[in-house]
PDB file of C-alpha atoms in Angstrom:
ATOM      1  CA  MET A  43      30.154  15.378  -4.330  1.00 86.00           C
ATOM      2  CA  THR A  44      32.373  18.395  -4.876  1.00 89.00           C
ATOM      3  CA  LEU A  45      32.452  21.425  -2.597  1.00 90.00           C
ATOM      4  CA  ALA A  46      31.200  23.596  -5.469  1.00 89.00           C
ATOM      5  CA  ASN A  47      28.163  21.337  -5.960  1.00 90.00           C
ATOM      6  CA  LYS A  48      27.454  21.375  -2.211  1.00 92.00           C
ATOM      7  CA  LEU A  49      27.405  25.178  -2.297  1.00 92.00           C
ATOM      8  CA  THR A  50      25.002  25.108  -5.239  1.00 92.00           C
ATOM      9  CA  LEU A  51      22.713  22.696  -3.367  1.00 94.00           C
ATOM     10  CA  LEU A  52      22.914  24.994  -0.334  1.00 94.00           C
ATOM     11  CA  ARG A  53      21.697  27.851  -2.526  1.00 94.00           C
ATOM     12  CA  VAL A  54      18.674  25.794  -3.579  1.00 94.00           C
ATOM     13  CA  ALA A  55      18.008  24.793   0.039  1.00 95.00           C
ATOM     14  CA  LEU A  56      18.088  28.469   1.068  1.00 95.00           C
ATOM     15  CA  ILE A  57      15.101  29.316  -1.160  1.00 96.00           C
ATOM     16  CA  PRO A  58      12.336  28.085   1.199  1.00 97.00           C
ATOM     17  CA  VAL A  59      14.217  29.571   4.172  1.00 97.00           C
ATOM     18  CA  PHE A  60      14.427  32.873   2.293  1.00 97.00           C
ATOM     19  CA  VAL A  61      10.671  32.845   1.598  1.00 97.00           C
ATOM     20  CA  LEU A  62       9.760  31.938   5.193  1.00 97.00           C
ATOM     21  CA  VAL A  63      11.998  34.646   6.659  1.00 97.00           C
ATOM     22  CA  PHE A  64      10.628  37.221   4.193  1.00 96.00           C
ATOM     23  CA  TYR A  65       7.088  36.575   5.459  1.00 96.00           C
ATOM     24  CA  LEU A  66       7.891  36.592   9.175  1.00 96.00           C
ATOM     25  CA  PRO A  67       5.786  39.214  10.962  1.00 95.00           C
ATOM     26  CA  TYR A  68       8.796  41.143  12.290  1.00 93.00           C
ATOM     27  CA  LYS A  69      10.316  44.449  11.270  1.00 89.00           C
ATOM     28  CA  TRP A  70      13.695  42.783  10.719  1.00 92.00           C
ATOM     29  CA  SER A  71      12.387  40.062   8.374  1.00 94.00           C
ATOM     30  CA  TYR A  72      13.163  41.956   5.154  1.00 92.00           C
ATOM     31  CA  PHE A  73      16.705  42.734   6.299  1.00 94.00           C
ATOM     32  CA  ALA A  74      17.214  39.093   7.319  1.00 96.00           C
ATOM     33  CA  SER A  75      15.901  37.925   3.946  1.00 96.00           C
ATOM     34  CA  ALA A  76      18.377  40.317   2.279  1.00 96.00           C
ATOM     35  CA  ILE A  77      21.180  38.656   4.241  1.00 97.00           C
ATOM     36  CA  ILE A  78      20.014  35.212   3.125  1.00 97.00           C
ATOM     37  CA  PHE A  79      19.811  36.393  -0.488  1.00 97.00           C
ATOM     38  CA  SER A  80      23.287  37.933  -0.154  1.00 96.00           C
ATOM     39  CA  ALA A  81      24.647  34.636   1.157  1.00 94.00           C
ATOM     40  CA  ALA A  82      23.112  32.875  -1.835  1.00 93.00           C
ATOM     41  CA  ALA A  83      24.660  35.443  -4.205  1.00 91.00           C
ATOM     42  CA  ILE A  84      28.057  34.904  -2.592  1.00 92.00           C
ATOM     43  CA  THR A  85      27.748  31.127  -2.940  1.00 91.00           C
ATOM     44  CA  ASP A  86      26.900  31.666  -6.617  1.00 87.00           C
ATOM     45  CA  TRP A  87      30.236  33.387  -7.135  1.00 87.00           C
ATOM     46  CA  LEU A  88      32.110  31.058  -4.766  1.00 90.00           C
ATOM     47  CA  ASP A  89      30.922  27.765  -6.259  1.00 88.00           C
ATOM     48  CA  GLY A  90      32.006  28.860  -9.735  1.00 84.00           C
ATOM     49  CA  TYR A  91      35.356  30.060  -8.445  1.00 87.00           C
ATOM     50  CA  LEU A  92      35.986  26.825  -6.544  1.00 87.00           C
ATOM     51  CA  ALA A  93      34.914  24.642  -9.460  1.00 86.00           C
ATOM     52  CA  ARG A  94      37.467  26.389 -11.691  1.00 87.00           C
ATOM     53  CA  LYS A  95      40.241  26.778  -9.084  1.00 89.00           C
ATOM     54  CA  LEU A  96      40.016  23.207  -7.783  1.00 88.00           C
ATOM     55  CA  ASP A  97      39.231  21.757 -11.215  1.00 88.00           C
ATOM     56  CA  GLN A  98      35.933  20.394  -9.871  1.00 85.00           C
ATOM     57  CA  SER A  99      33.621  21.220 -12.748  1.00 87.00           C
ATOM     58  CA  THR A 100      30.995  18.514 -13.155  1.00 87.00           C
ATOM     59  CA  PRO A 101      28.028  17.983 -15.485  1.00 86.00           C
ATOM     60  CA  PHE A 102      25.744  18.099 -12.421  1.00 86.00           C
ATOM     61  CA  GLY A 103      27.190  21.455 -11.372  1.00 85.00           C
ATOM     62  CA  ALA A 104      26.985  22.825 -14.901  1.00 83.00           C
ATOM     63  CA  PHE A 105      23.287  21.914 -14.918  1.00 84.00           C
ATOM     64  CA  LEU A 106      22.332  22.914 -11.376  1.00 88.00           C
ATOM     65  CA  ASP A 107      24.266  26.185 -10.972  1.00 87.00           C
ATOM     66  CA  PRO A 108      22.273  28.236 -13.509  1.00 86.00           C
ATOM     67  CA  VAL A 109      19.021  26.633 -12.341  1.00 90.00           C
ATOM     68  CA  ALA A 110      19.768  27.568  -8.726  1.00 92.00           C
ATOM     69  CA  ASP A 111      20.581  31.146  -9.760  1.00 91.00           C
ATOM     70  CA  LYS A 112      17.380  31.578 -11.715  1.00 92.00           C
ATOM     71  CA  LEU A 113      15.229  30.021  -8.987  1.00 94.00           C
ATOM     72  CA  MET A 114      16.658  32.328  -6.330  1.00 95.00           C
ATOM     73  CA  VAL A 115      16.370  35.484  -8.452  1.00 95.00           C
ATOM     74  CA  ALA A 116      12.854  34.672  -9.700  1.00 96.00           C
ATOM     75  CA  THR A 117      11.698  33.898  -6.147  1.00 97.00           C
ATOM     76  CA  ALA A 118      13.127  37.195  -4.865  1.00 97.00           C
ATOM     77  CA  LEU A 119      11.544  39.187  -7.685  1.00 97.00           C
ATOM     78  CA  VAL A 120       8.136  37.576  -7.163  1.00 96.00           C
ATOM     79  CA  LEU A 121       8.309  38.378  -3.433  1.00 96.00           C
ATOM     80  CA  LEU A 122       9.323  41.961  -4.200  1.00 95.00           C
ATOM     81  CA  VAL A 123       6.507  42.383  -6.749  1.00 95.00           C
ATOM     82  CA  GLY A 124       4.091  41.580  -3.921  1.00 92.00           C
ATOM     83  CA  LEU A 125       5.838  44.084  -1.676  1.00 89.00           C
ATOM     84  CA  HIS A 126       6.123  46.956  -4.155  1.00 88.00           C
ATOM     85  CA  GLN A 127       2.852  46.418  -6.030  1.00 87.00           C
ATOM     86  CA  ASN A 128       3.345  48.870  -8.846  1.00 91.00           C
ATOM     87  CA  ALA A 129       3.585  48.603 -12.598  1.00 94.00           C
ATOM     88  CA  TRP A 130       7.148  49.951 -12.787  1.00 91.00           C
ATOM     89  CA  PHE A 131       8.532  47.248 -10.556  1.00 93.00           C
ATOM     90  CA  THR A 132       6.399  44.513 -12.103  1.00 95.00           C
ATOM     91  CA  ILE A 133       7.477  45.409 -15.648  1.00 96.00           C
ATOM     92  CA  ALA A 134      11.173  45.229 -14.729  1.00 95.00           C
ATOM     93  CA  ALA A 135      10.667  41.938 -12.863  1.00 96.00           C
ATOM     94  CA  ALA A 136       8.722  40.436 -15.785  1.00 96.00           C
ATOM     95  CA  ILE A 137      11.464  41.471 -18.227  1.00 95.00           C
ATOM     96  CA  ILE A 138      14.147  39.849 -16.075  1.00 95.00           C
ATOM     97  CA  ILE A 139      12.233  36.623 -15.404  1.00 95.00           C
ATOM     98  CA  GLY A 140      11.010  36.353 -19.007  1.00 94.00           C
ATOM     99  CA  ARG A 141      14.505  36.833 -20.392  1.00 90.00           C
ATOM    100  CA  GLU A 142      15.910  34.193 -18.045  1.00 89.00           C
ATOM    101  CA  ILE A 143      13.363  31.673 -19.284  1.00 91.00           C
ATOM    102  CA  ALA A 144      13.942  32.572 -22.947  1.00 88.00           C
ATOM    103  CA  VAL A 145      17.738  32.516 -22.738  1.00 85.00           C
ATOM    104  CA  SER A 146      17.716  29.257 -20.752  1.00 83.00           C
ATOM    105  CA  GLY A 147      15.630  27.667 -23.489  1.00 84.00           C
ATOM    106  CA  LEU A 148      17.910  29.117 -26.151  1.00 83.00           C
ATOM    107  CA  ARG A 149      21.020  27.797 -24.401  1.00 79.00           C
ATOM    108  CA  GLU A 150      19.475  24.348 -24.030  1.00 80.00           C
ATOM    109  CA  TRP A 151      18.537  24.266 -27.695  1.00 80.00           C
ATOM    110  CA  MET A 152      21.977  25.504 -28.781  1.00 78.00           C
ATOM    111  CA  ALA A 153      23.602  22.861 -26.567  1.00 76.00           C
ATOM    112  CA  GLU A 154      21.615  20.198 -28.426  1.00 77.00           C
ATOM    113  CA  LEU A 155      23.162  21.548 -31.623  1.00 75.00           C
ATOM    114  CA  GLY A 156      26.618  21.457 -30.028  1.00 74.00           C
ATOM    115  CA  LYS A 157      26.867  25.255 -30.162  1.00 68.00           C
ATOM    116  CA  ARG A 158      26.326  26.274 -26.548  1.00 63.00           C
ATOM    117  CA  SER A 159      29.514  28.352 -26.587  1.00 62.00           C
ATOM    118  CA  SER A 160      27.925  30.772 -29.073  1.00 60.00           C
ATOM    119  CA  VAL A 161      25.476  31.806 -26.325  1.00 63.00           C
ATOM    120  CA  ALA A 162      27.906  31.630 -23.392  1.00 62.00           C
ATOM    121  CA  VAL A 163      27.677  34.209 -20.617  1.00 68.00           C
ATOM    122  CA  SER A 164      29.217  37.510 -21.692  1.00 74.00           C
ATOM    123  CA  PHE A 165      30.938  40.237 -19.684  1.00 83.00           C
ATOM    124  CA  VAL A 166      27.830  42.412 -20.063  1.00 86.00           C
ATOM    125  CA  GLY A 167      25.836  39.490 -18.644  1.00 82.00           C
ATOM    126  CA  LYS A 168      28.060  39.543 -15.565  1.00 85.00           C
ATOM    127  CA  ILE A 169      27.432  43.283 -15.122  1.00 91.00           C
ATOM    128  CA  LYS A 170      23.694  42.608 -15.514  1.00 91.00           C
ATOM    129  CA  THR A 171      23.854  39.936 -12.833  1.00 89.00           C
ATOM    130  CA  THR A 172      25.755  42.237 -10.473  1.00 91.00           C
ATOM    131  CA  ALA A 173      23.217  45.064 -10.948  1.00 94.00           C
ATOM    132  CA  GLN A 174      20.349  42.603 -10.516  1.00 95.00           C
ATOM    133  CA  MET A 175      21.752  41.122  -7.300  1.00 95.00           C
ATOM    134  CA  ALA A 176      22.535  44.575  -5.888  1.00 95.00           C
ATOM    135  CA  ALA A 177      19.026  45.823  -6.733  1.00 95.00           C
ATOM    136  CA  ILE A 178      17.374  42.860  -5.057  1.00 96.00           C
ATOM    137  CA  ILE A 179      19.542  43.166  -1.949  1.00 96.00           C
ATOM    138  CA  VAL A 180      18.855  46.913  -1.633  1.00 95.00           C
ATOM    139  CA  LEU A 181      15.110  46.495  -2.199  1.00 94.00           C
ATOM    140  CA  LEU A 182      14.953  43.661   0.339  1.00 93.00           C
ATOM    141  CA  ALA A 183      17.164  45.212   3.007  1.00 92.00           C
ATOM    142  CA  PHE A 184      15.567  48.604   3.443  1.00 82.00           C
ATOM    143  CA  ASP A 185      12.015  49.389   4.431  1.00 73.00           C
ATOM    144  CA  VAL A 186      11.216  51.947   1.753  1.00 70.00           C
ATOM    145  CA  ARG A 187       8.936  53.839   4.140  1.00 71.00           C
ATOM    146  CA  ASP A 188      11.963  54.568   6.333  1.00 79.00           C
ATOM    147  CA  TYR A 189      14.557  54.881   3.549  1.00 81.00           C
ATOM    148  CA  PRO A 190      12.927  56.239   0.374  1.00 84.00           C
ATOM    149  CA  ILE A 191      16.340  57.028  -1.159  1.00 91.00           C
ATOM    150  CA  MET A 192      17.173  53.315  -1.014  1.00 90.00           C
ATOM    151  CA  GLU A 193      14.022  52.547  -2.985  1.00 89.00           C
ATOM    152  CA  THR A 194      15.207  54.989  -5.651  1.00 91.00           C
ATOM    153  CA  ILE A 195      18.666  53.385  -5.728  1.00 94.00           C
ATOM    154  CA  GLY A 196      17.078  49.925  -5.873  1.00 93.00           C
ATOM    155  CA  TYR A 197      14.817  50.929  -8.759  1.00 94.00           C
ATOM    156  CA  ILE A 198      17.714  52.486 -10.686  1.00 95.00           C
ATOM    157  CA  LEU A 199      19.733  49.291 -10.254  1.00 96.00           C
ATOM    158  CA  LEU A 200      16.718  47.173 -11.187  1.00 96.00           C
ATOM    159  CA  TYR A 201      16.102  49.153 -14.374  1.00 96.00           C
ATOM    160  CA  LEU A 202      19.803  49.003 -15.224  1.00 96.00           C
ATOM    161  CA  ALA A 203      19.574  45.219 -14.803  1.00 95.00           C
ATOM    162  CA  ALA A 204      16.378  45.051 -16.901  1.00 95.00           C
ATOM    163  CA  THR A 205      17.981  47.151 -19.669  1.00 95.00           C
ATOM    164  CA  LEU A 206      21.104  44.989 -19.678  1.00 94.00           C
ATOM    165  CA  THR A 207      18.838  41.937 -19.575  1.00 92.00           C
ATOM    166  CA  LEU A 208      17.188  42.983 -22.828  1.00 92.00           C
ATOM    167  CA  TYR A 209      20.534  43.927 -24.369  1.00 92.00           C
ATOM    168  CA  THR A 210      22.141  40.575 -23.537  1.00 88.00           C
ATOM    169  CA  MET A 211      19.077  38.696 -24.749  1.00 88.00           C
ATOM    170  CA  VAL A 212      19.394  40.480 -28.102  1.00 89.00           C
ATOM    171  CA  MET A 213      23.122  39.626 -28.159  1.00 86.00           C
ATOM    172  CA  TYR A 214      22.396  35.936 -27.531  1.00 83.00           C
ATOM    173  CA  LEU A 215      19.576  35.860 -30.093  1.00 86.00           C
ATOM    174  CA  ARG A 216      21.790  37.520 -32.716  1.00 86.00           C
ATOM    175  CA  ALA A 217      24.515  34.942 -32.073  1.00 82.00           C
ATOM    176  CA  ALA A 218      22.006  32.106 -32.414  1.00 82.00           C
ATOM    177  CA  TRP A 219      19.983  33.641 -35.262  1.00 84.00           C
ATOM    178  CA  PRO A 220      21.703  31.743 -38.101  1.00 83.00           C
ATOM    179  CA  ASP A 221      20.893  28.467 -36.353  1.00 80.00           C
ATOM    180  CA  LEU A 222      17.373  29.572 -35.433  1.00 78.00           C
ATOM    181  CA  THR A 223      16.550  30.383 -39.041  1.00 80.00           C
ATOM    182  CA  ALA A 224      18.620  27.683 -40.796  1.00 80.00           C
ATOM    183  CA  ASP A 225      15.614  25.527 -41.759  1.00 73.00           C
ATOM    184  CA  ASP A 226      13.201  28.402 -42.255  1.00 57.00           C
ATOM    185  CA  ASN A 227      12.521  27.903 -45.969  1.00 55.00           C
ATOM    186  CA  SER A 228       8.766  27.803 -45.578  1.00 53.00           C
ATOM    187  CA  GLY A 229       8.397  31.570 -45.908  1.00 51.00           C
ATOM    188  CA  SER A 230       6.191  31.852 -42.830  1.00 50.00           C
TER     189      SER A 230
END
């Protein structure tokens, strides 16, 4: 097994640890969970870098890496929805999680057609991911009762991520639209 794949598996293994630490009854638990999430975000970047640099790309890694990313982000957002308990946060989280599910399905379907490259990750998608990771880390790390400015920064980053999430979803759907509608002669 390659080093890149081991890092991806580590990211998956960190998910239950992340959840358990988040729910510990200590003041430092949110900060510690932010550190765990940060470590996972770093391994996300590092495993991709190593796979390319060391020429260790594998089908297993290509499958598991995006799954691990989406599991970690969705878990963090669900935990934060419980913590923030307001419509503004929940809407942004639902947009991000819903888009990830839709685009994953779209990519899988396009791969079956041999056209996965038409819905490959874009530069805007990388900016979206950076804003999303930063928002989650900020919202996890700081107790908003003690640092209300950090909540504001976290929400701004989260809404930037949600906006870019919608934008990139539209980009991917537009790229795939000819294939999505190719057999649509039924008029429905």
